[in-house]
GROMACS .gro file of C-alpha atoms in nm:
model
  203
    1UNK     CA    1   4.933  11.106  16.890
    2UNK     CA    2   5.297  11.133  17.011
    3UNK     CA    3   5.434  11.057  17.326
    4UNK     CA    4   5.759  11.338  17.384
    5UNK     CA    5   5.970  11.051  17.533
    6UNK     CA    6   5.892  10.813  17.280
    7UNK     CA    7   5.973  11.015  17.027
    8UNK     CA    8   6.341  11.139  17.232
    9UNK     CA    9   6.358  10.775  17.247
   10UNK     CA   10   6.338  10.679  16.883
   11UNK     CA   11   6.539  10.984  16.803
   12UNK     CA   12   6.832  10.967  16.984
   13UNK     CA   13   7.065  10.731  16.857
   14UNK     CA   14   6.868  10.704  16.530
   15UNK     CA   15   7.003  10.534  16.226
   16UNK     CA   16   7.138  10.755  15.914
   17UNK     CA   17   6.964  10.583  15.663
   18UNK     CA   18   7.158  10.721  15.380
   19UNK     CA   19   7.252  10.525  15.058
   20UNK     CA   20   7.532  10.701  14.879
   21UNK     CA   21   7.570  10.594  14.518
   22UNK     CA   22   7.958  10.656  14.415
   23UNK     CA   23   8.189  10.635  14.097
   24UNK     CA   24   8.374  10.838  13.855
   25UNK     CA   25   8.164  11.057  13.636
   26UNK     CA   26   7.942  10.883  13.340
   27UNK     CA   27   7.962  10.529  13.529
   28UNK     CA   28   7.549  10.537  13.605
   29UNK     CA   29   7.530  10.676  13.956
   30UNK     CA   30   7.229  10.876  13.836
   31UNK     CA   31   7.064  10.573  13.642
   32UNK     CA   32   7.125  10.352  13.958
   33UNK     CA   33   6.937  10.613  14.207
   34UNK     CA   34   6.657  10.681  14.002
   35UNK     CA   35   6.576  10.263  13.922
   36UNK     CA   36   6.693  10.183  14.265
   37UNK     CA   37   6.391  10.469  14.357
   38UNK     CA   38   6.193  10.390  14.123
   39UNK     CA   39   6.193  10.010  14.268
   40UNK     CA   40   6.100  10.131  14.604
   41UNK     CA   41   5.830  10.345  14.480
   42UNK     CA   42   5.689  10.013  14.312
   43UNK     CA   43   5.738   9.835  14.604
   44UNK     CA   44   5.892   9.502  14.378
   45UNK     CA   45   6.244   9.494  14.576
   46UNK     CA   46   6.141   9.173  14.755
   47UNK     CA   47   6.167   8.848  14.637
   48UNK     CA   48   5.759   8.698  14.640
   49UNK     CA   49   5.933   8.407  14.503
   50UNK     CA   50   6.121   8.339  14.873
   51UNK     CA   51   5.919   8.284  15.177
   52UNK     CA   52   6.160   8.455  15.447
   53UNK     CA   53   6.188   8.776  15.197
   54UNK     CA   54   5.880   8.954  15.349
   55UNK     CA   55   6.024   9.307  15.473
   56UNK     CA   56   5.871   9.479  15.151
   57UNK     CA   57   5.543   9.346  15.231
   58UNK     CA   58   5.549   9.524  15.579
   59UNK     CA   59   5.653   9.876  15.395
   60UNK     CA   60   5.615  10.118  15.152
   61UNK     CA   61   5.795  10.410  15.018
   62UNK     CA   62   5.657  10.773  14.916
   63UNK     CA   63   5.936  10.904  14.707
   64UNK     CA   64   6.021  11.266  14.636
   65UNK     CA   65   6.115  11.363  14.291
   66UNK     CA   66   6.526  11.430  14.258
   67UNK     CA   67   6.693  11.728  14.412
   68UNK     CA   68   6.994  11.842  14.238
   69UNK     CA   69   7.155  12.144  14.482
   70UNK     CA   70   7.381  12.230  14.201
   71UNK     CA   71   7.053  12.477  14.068
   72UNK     CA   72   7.050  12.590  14.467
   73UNK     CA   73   7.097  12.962  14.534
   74UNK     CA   74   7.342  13.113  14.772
   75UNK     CA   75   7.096  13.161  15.037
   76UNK     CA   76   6.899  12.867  15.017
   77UNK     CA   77   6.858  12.598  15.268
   78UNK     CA   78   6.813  12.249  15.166
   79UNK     CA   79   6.592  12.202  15.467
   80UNK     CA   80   6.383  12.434  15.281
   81UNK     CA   81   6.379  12.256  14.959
   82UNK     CA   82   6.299  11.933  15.150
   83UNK     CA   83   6.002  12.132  15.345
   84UNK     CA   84   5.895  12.246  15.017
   85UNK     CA   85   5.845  11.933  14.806
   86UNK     CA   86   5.682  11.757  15.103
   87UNK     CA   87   5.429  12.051  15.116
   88UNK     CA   88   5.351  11.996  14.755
   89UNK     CA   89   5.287  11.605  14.824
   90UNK     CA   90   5.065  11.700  15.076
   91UNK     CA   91   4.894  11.951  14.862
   92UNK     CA   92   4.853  11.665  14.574
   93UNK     CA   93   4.676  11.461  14.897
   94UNK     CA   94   4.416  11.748  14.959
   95UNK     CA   95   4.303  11.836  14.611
   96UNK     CA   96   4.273  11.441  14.545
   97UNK     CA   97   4.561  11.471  14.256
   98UNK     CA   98   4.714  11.139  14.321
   99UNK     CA   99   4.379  10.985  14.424
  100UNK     CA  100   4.494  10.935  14.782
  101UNK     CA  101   4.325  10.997  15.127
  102UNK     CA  102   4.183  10.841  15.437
  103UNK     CA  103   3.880  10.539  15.253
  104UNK     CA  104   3.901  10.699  14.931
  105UNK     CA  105   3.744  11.068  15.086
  106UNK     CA  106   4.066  11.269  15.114
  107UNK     CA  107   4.163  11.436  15.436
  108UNK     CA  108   3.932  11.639  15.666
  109UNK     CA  109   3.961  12.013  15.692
  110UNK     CA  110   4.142  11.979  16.045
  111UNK     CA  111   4.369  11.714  15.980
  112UNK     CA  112   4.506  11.945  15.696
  113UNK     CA  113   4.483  12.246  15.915
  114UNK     CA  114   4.684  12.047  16.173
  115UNK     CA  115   4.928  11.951  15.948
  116UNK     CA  116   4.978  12.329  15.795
  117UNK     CA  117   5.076  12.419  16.149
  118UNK     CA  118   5.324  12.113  16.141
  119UNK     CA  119   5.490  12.286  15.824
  120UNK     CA  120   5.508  12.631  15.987
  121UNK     CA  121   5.653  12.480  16.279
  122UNK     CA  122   5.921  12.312  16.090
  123UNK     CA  123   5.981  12.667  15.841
  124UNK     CA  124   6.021  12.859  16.188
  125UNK     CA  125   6.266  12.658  16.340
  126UNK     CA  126   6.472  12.637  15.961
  127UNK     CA  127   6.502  13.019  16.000
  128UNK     CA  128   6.599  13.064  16.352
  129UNK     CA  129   6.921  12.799  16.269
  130UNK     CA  130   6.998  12.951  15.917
  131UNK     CA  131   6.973  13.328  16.087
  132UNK     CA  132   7.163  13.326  16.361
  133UNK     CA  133   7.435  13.084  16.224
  134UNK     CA  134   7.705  13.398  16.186
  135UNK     CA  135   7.519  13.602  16.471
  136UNK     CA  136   7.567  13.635  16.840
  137UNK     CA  137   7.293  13.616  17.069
  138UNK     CA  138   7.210  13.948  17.184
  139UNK     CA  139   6.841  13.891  17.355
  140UNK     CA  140   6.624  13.662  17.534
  141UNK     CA  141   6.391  13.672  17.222
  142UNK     CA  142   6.722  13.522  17.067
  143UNK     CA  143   6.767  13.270  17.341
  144UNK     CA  144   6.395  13.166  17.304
  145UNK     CA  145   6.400  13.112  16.850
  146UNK     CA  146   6.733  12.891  16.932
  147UNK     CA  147   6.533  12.692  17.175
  148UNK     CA  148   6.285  12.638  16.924
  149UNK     CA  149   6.548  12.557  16.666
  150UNK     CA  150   6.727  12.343  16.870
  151UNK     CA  151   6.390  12.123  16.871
  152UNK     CA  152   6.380  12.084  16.441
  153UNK     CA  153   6.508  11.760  16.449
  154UNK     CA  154   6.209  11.667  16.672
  155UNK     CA  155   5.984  11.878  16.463
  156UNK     CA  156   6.059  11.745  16.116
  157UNK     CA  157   6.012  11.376  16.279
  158UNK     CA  158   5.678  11.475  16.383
  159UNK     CA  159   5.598  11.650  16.074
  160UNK     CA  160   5.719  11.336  15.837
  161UNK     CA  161   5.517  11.064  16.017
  162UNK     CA  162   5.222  11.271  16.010
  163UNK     CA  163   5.259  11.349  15.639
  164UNK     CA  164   5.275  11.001  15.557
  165UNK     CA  165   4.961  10.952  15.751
  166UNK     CA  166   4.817  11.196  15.593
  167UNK     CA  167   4.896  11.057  15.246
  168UNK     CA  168   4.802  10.709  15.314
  169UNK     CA  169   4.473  10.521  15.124
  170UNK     CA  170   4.356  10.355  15.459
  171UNK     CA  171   4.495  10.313  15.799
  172UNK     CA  172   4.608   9.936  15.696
  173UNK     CA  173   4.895  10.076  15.453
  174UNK     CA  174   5.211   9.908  15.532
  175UNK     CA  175   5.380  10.139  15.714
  176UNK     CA  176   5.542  10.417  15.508
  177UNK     CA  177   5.842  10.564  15.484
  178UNK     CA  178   5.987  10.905  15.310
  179UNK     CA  179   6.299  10.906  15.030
  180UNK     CA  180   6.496  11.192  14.923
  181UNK     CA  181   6.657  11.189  14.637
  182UNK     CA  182   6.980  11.422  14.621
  183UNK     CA  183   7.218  11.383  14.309
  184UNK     CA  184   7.539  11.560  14.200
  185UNK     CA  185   7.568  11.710  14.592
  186UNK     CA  186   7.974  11.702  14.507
  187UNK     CA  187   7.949  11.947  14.228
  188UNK     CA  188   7.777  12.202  14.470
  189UNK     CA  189   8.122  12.285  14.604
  190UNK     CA  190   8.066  12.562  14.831
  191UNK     CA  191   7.718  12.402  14.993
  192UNK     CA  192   7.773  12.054  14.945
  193UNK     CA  193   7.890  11.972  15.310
  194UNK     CA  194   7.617  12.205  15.450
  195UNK     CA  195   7.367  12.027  15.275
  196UNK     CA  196   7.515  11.682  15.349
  197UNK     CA  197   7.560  11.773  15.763
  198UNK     CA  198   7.187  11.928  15.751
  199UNK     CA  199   7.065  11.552  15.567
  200UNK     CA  200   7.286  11.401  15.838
  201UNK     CA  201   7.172  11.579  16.183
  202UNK     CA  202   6.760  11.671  16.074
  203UNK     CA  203   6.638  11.351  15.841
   0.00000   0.00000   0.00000
């Protein structure tokens, strides 16, 4: 469904749609993240009261539930994380959990199959970066996993639009878009700027 250039296209010089929420401690960053969320979730951030405030009605939002990396291990990745609570929205999709699917019949056995590979793709190329981070390159089977990784921004694009697809009621869904939620990312001292540059350079 993709054309390669299009997709360079839309990718390079692409927008960091981050929100950061900031304040001293107890002042309701939390609070604000999860209503502000919650609102997108809802879809009631427009005004239906004002004619020219229409963008809401051209979108929706699938929203993840909260990370907090503080709870992360040493080793993990929040690529990973990410990876893995988009698998389980996909897996609510397939067993009909959240009552979603393609006219109310929930997705066929190769679109789920296709996306599967889509995940694998993405969990392959998260390894070959967090791998050979400290290592040198030592083979051309080396060369060839930091080509692929080199390609996970790309992949993870791919991967995200064709999740949301995958989730959607009907093809006539405004078109959808994916939030992460990260809070407390400053008291994750020795990751937090790992896991902000890997929010920053993949979603």
């Amino acid at each position: 469904d993709f054309n390669p250039n299009d997709i360079c296209n839309e990718l390079y010089g692409y927008s960091q749609n981050i929100i950061a929420f900031s304040g001293k401690r107890g002042q309701g960053k939390t609070s604000t993240m999860l209503s502000f969320s919650s609102a997108m979730a809802r879809n009631i951030l427009n005004n239906p009261d004002d004619p020219n405030d229409k963008f809401f009605l051209k979108y929706s939002f699938e929203v993840l539930p909260p990370i907090d990396p503080t709870i992360m291990e040493s080793t993990q990745s929040i690529l990973t994380i990410i990876l893995s609570r988009m698998y389980h929205l996909a897996e609510s999709a397939w067993a009909g959990s959240c009552n979603k699917g393609f006219s109310g019949h929930g997705p066929s056995e190769s679109q789920k199959n296709e996306l599967l590979e889509h995940f694998q793709t993405c969990l392959t190329s998260i390894n070959a970066i967090k791998s050979r981070e400290e290592n040198k390159i030592r083979s051309l089977q080396a060369i060839n996993e930091v080509s692929d990784s080199s390609q996970l921004k790309k992949s993870i694009y791919i991967l995200t639009k064709k999740l949301l697809k995958f989730i959607s009621e009907n093809e006539r869904e405004p078109k959808k878009f994916l939030v992460i939620q990260l809070d407390d990312t400053d008291f994750q001292v020795s990751k937090g700027h790992e896991i902000l540059e890997d929010i920053r350079k993949f979603f």
